[in-house]
C-alpha atoms as an extended CHARMM CRD file, in Angstrom:
* protein
*
       103  EXT
         1         1  TYR       CA             53.4090000000      110.4870000000       81.8900000000  PROA      1               0.0000000000
         2         2  HSD       CA             54.5070000000      107.7660000000       79.4940000000  PROA      2               0.0000000000
         3         3  PRO       CA             55.6200000000      104.1230000000       79.7640000000  PROA      3               0.0000000000
         4         4  GLY       CA             59.0920000000      105.1280000000       80.9300000000  PROA      4               0.0000000000
         5         5  GLY       CA             57.8510000000      107.6520000000       83.4620000000  PROA      5               0.0000000000
         6         6  ALA       CA             54.7850000000      106.0330000000       84.9160000000  PROA      6               0.0000000000
         7         7  ALA       CA             53.2340000000      107.2140000000       88.1410000000  PROA      7               0.0000000000
         8         8  SER       CA             50.5020000000      104.6570000000       88.8010000000  PROA      8               0.0000000000
         9         9  LYS       CA             50.0190000000      105.8710000000       92.3870000000  PROA      9               0.0000000000
        10        10  THR       CA             49.3390000000      109.3610000000       91.0400000000  PROA      10              0.0000000000
        11        11  ILE       CA             46.7530000000      107.9970000000       88.6090000000  PROA      11              0.0000000000
        12        12  GLU       CA             45.0210000000      105.9800000000       91.3450000000  PROA      12              0.0000000000
        13        13  TYR       CA             45.1210000000      108.8760000000       93.8410000000  PROA      13              0.0000000000
        14        14  ASN       CA             43.5030000000      111.2500000000       91.3750000000  PROA      14              0.0000000000
        15        15  LYS       CA             41.0380000000      108.6680000000       90.0650000000  PROA      15              0.0000000000
        16        16  ASN       CA             39.7330000000      108.1400000000       93.6050000000  PROA      16              0.0000000000
        17        17  ARG       CA             39.0670000000      111.8810000000       93.7800000000  PROA      17              0.0000000000
        18        18  GLY       CA             37.3950000000      112.1470000000       90.3850000000  PROA      18              0.0000000000
        19        19  VAL       CA             40.3660000000      113.8490000000       88.7390000000  PROA      19              0.0000000000
        20        20  LEU       CA             41.5520000000      112.7690000000       85.2960000000  PROA      20              0.0000000000
        21        21  VAL       CA             45.3110000000      112.9160000000       84.7750000000  PROA      21              0.0000000000
        22        22  GLN       CA             46.3860000000      114.2600000000       81.4060000000  PROA      22              0.0000000000
        23        23  ALA       CA             49.7840000000      113.3610000000       80.0130000000  PROA      23              0.0000000000
        24        24  TRP       CA             51.6780000000      116.3870000000       78.7940000000  PROA      24              0.0000000000
        25        25  ALA       CA             54.1870000000      115.6590000000       76.0150000000  PROA      25              0.0000000000
        26        26  PRO       CA             53.4380000000      111.9210000000       76.2760000000  PROA      26              0.0000000000
        27        27  LEU       CA             55.8850000000      111.0660000000       73.5330000000  PROA      27              0.0000000000
        28        28  GLY       CA             58.6560000000      112.9300000000       75.3020000000  PROA      28              0.0000000000
        29        29  TYR       CA             59.6120000000      115.3410000000       72.5660000000  PROA      29              0.0000000000
        30        30  SER       CA             59.2660000000      118.5450000000       74.5660000000  PROA      30              0.0000000000
        31        31  LEU       CA             62.4420000000      117.9020000000       76.5580000000  PROA      31              0.0000000000
        32        32  GLY       CA             64.6060000000      116.5710000000       73.7780000000  PROA      32              0.0000000000
        33        33  GLY       CA             63.1160000000      113.1170000000       73.8990000000  PROA      33              0.0000000000
        34        34  ARG       CA             62.5680000000      111.0230000000       76.9950000000  PROA      34              0.0000000000
        35        35  PHE       CA             62.0400000000      107.7790000000       75.1040000000  PROA      35              0.0000000000
        36        36  THR       CA             65.2240000000      105.7510000000       75.2170000000  PROA      36              0.0000000000
        37        37  PRO       CA             66.1210000000      103.4530000000       72.3300000000  PROA      37              0.0000000000
        38        38  LYS       CA             65.1630000000      100.4820000000       74.5660000000  PROA      38              0.0000000000
        39        39  MET       CA             61.7230000000      101.9760000000       75.2600000000  PROA      39              0.0000000000
        40        40  LYS       CA             61.1330000000      102.5780000000       71.5470000000  PROA      40              0.0000000000
        41        41  GLU       CA             62.2300000000       99.0200000000       70.8030000000  PROA      41              0.0000000000
        42        42  VAL       CA             59.9020000000       97.5070000000       73.4160000000  PROA      42              0.0000000000
        43        43  CYS       CA             56.9310000000       99.6040000000       72.2670000000  PROA      43              0.0000000000
        44        44  GLY       CA             57.7340000000       98.8470000000       68.6290000000  PROA      44              0.0000000000
        45        45  ASN       CA             57.9150000000       95.1000000000       69.2430000000  PROA      45              0.0000000000
        46        46  ILE       CA             54.5920000000       95.1770000000       71.0730000000  PROA      46              0.0000000000
        47        47  GLY       CA             53.1030000000       97.2120000000       68.2120000000  PROA      47              0.0000000000
        48        48  LYS       CA             53.9320000000       94.4690000000       65.7200000000  PROA      48              0.0000000000
        49        49  LYS       CA             51.5030000000       92.1730000000       67.5400000000  PROA      49              0.0000000000
        50        50  TYR       CA             48.6200000000       94.5940000000       66.9750000000  PROA      50              0.0000000000
        51        51  GLY       CA             48.7210000000       95.1460000000       63.2420000000  PROA      51              0.0000000000
        52        52  ASN       CA             52.0520000000       96.9340000000       63.0290000000  PROA      52              0.0000000000
        53        53  LYS       CA             51.2240000000       99.8090000000       65.3830000000  PROA      53              0.0000000000
        54        54  SER       CA             53.9880000000      102.3660000000       65.8840000000  PROA      54              0.0000000000
        55        55  PHE       CA             55.8440000000      102.8400000000       69.1520000000  PROA      55              0.0000000000
        56        56  ALA       CA             53.9000000000      106.0970000000       69.5810000000  PROA      56              0.0000000000
        57        57  GLN       CA             50.5420000000      104.3590000000       69.1340000000  PROA      57              0.0000000000
        58        58  VAL       CA             51.4850000000      101.7150000000       71.7020000000  PROA      58              0.0000000000
        59        59  ALA       CA             52.6390000000      104.3780000000       74.1720000000  PROA      59              0.0000000000
        60        60  LEU       CA             49.4600000000      106.4220000000       73.7270000000  PROA      60              0.0000000000
        61        61  ARG       CA             47.2580000000      103.3410000000       74.0230000000  PROA      61              0.0000000000
        62        62  TRP       CA             49.0790000000      102.4380000000       77.2560000000  PROA      62              0.0000000000
        63        63  ILE       CA             48.2670000000      105.9060000000       78.6290000000  PROA      63              0.0000000000
        64        64  VAL       CA             44.5590000000      105.5110000000       77.8420000000  PROA      64              0.0000000000
        65        65  GLN       CA             44.3850000000      101.9850000000       79.2580000000  PROA      65              0.0000000000
        66        66  SER       CA             46.1980000000      103.1950000000       82.3850000000  PROA      66              0.0000000000
        67        67  GLY       CA             43.3070000000      105.5590000000       83.0660000000  PROA      67              0.0000000000
        68        68  ALA       CA             44.8520000000      108.8280000000       81.9170000000  PROA      68              0.0000000000
        69        69  SER       CA             44.2890000000      111.0270000000       78.8980000000  PROA      69              0.0000000000
        70        70  PHE       CA             46.7980000000      112.7610000000       76.6540000000  PROA      70              0.0000000000
        71        71  THR       CA             47.3040000000      115.6640000000       74.3570000000  PROA      71              0.0000000000
        72        72  THR       CA             49.7330000000      115.8050000000       71.4670000000  PROA      72              0.0000000000
        73        73  GLN       CA             50.6930000000      118.3490000000       68.8840000000  PROA      73              0.0000000000
        74        74  SER       CA             52.1060000000      118.1800000000       65.4170000000  PROA      74              0.0000000000
        75        75  LYS       CA             52.4450000000      120.1860000000       62.2640000000  PROA      75              0.0000000000
        76        76  LYS       CA             51.7510000000      117.0860000000       60.1990000000  PROA      76              0.0000000000
        77        77  LYS       CA             48.2320000000      115.7950000000       59.6590000000  PROA      77              0.0000000000
        78        78  SER       CA             49.6060000000      112.2600000000       59.3200000000  PROA      78              0.0000000000
        79        79  HSD       CA             51.0120000000      112.4200000000       62.8600000000  PROA      79              0.0000000000
        80        80  PHE       CA             47.6380000000      113.5140000000       64.2540000000  PROA      80              0.0000000000
        81        81  GLU       CA             45.9430000000      110.6710000000       62.4110000000  PROA      81              0.0000000000
        82        82  GLU       CA             48.4980000000      108.1830000000       63.7280000000  PROA      82              0.0000000000
        83        83  ASP       CA             48.0830000000      109.4730000000       67.2910000000  PROA      83              0.0000000000
        84        84  LEU       CA             44.3110000000      109.0500000000       67.1190000000  PROA      84              0.0000000000
        85        85  ASN       CA             44.4120000000      105.5970000000       65.5400000000  PROA      85              0.0000000000
        86        86  ILE       CA             44.7490000000      103.8490000000       68.9050000000  PROA      86              0.0000000000
        87        87  PHE       CA             41.1740000000      102.7980000000       69.5400000000  PROA      87              0.0000000000
        88        88  ASP       CA             41.0910000000       99.7770000000       67.2500000000  PROA      88              0.0000000000
        89        89  PHE       CA             43.2040000000       97.6010000000       69.5350000000  PROA      89              0.0000000000
        90        90  GLU       CA             43.6210000000       96.8700000000       73.2310000000  PROA      90              0.0000000000
        91        91  LEU       CA             46.8940000000       95.9620000000       74.8970000000  PROA      91              0.0000000000
        92        92  SER       CA             46.8940000000       92.6320000000       76.7110000000  PROA      92              0.0000000000
        93        93  LEU       CA             47.4880000000       92.5050000000       80.4620000000  PROA      93              0.0000000000
        94        94  GLU       CA             50.8960000000       90.9950000000       79.7170000000  PROA      94              0.0000000000
        95        95  ASP       CA             51.8550000000       93.8640000000       77.4110000000  PROA      95              0.0000000000
        96        96  MET       CA             50.5610000000       96.4240000000       79.9210000000  PROA      96              0.0000000000
        97        97  ALA       CA             52.7860000000       94.8230000000       82.5700000000  PROA      97              0.0000000000
        98        98  ILE       CA             55.7970000000       94.9610000000       80.2490000000  PROA      98              0.0000000000
        99        99  LEU       CA             55.1800000000       98.6540000000       79.6050000000  PROA      99              0.0000000000
       100       100  ASP       CA             54.5810000000       99.3050000000       83.3100000000  PROA      100             0.0000000000
       101       101  GLY       CA             57.9960000000       97.7660000000       83.9350000000  PROA      101             0.0000000000
       102       102  LEU       CA             59.7670000000      100.3500000000       81.7790000000  PROA      102             0.0000000000
       103       103  ALA       CA             59.4550000000      102.9510000000       84.5420000000  PROA      103             0.0000000000
């Protein structure tokens, strides 16, 4: 579950039943990378509007605002810190719609 592979009906279905959807490999690295260059560009451009957030931060924030949760992994502390630094901004409805449209 990420901006390019959204399943909003799945989120809504589970939400109505009290089930929280968790994104597995939300940045797409487990399968050789599911983020296309266009998706990275769109997320990166949106990130510039929110204090130079990375494409990953925008993607993870989109997941949270969509009503899902996520888990990530990394060997680098800096990547963990970046992944968790998504709660100091909120994507606008317009930006959410743009990201929804990537699917």
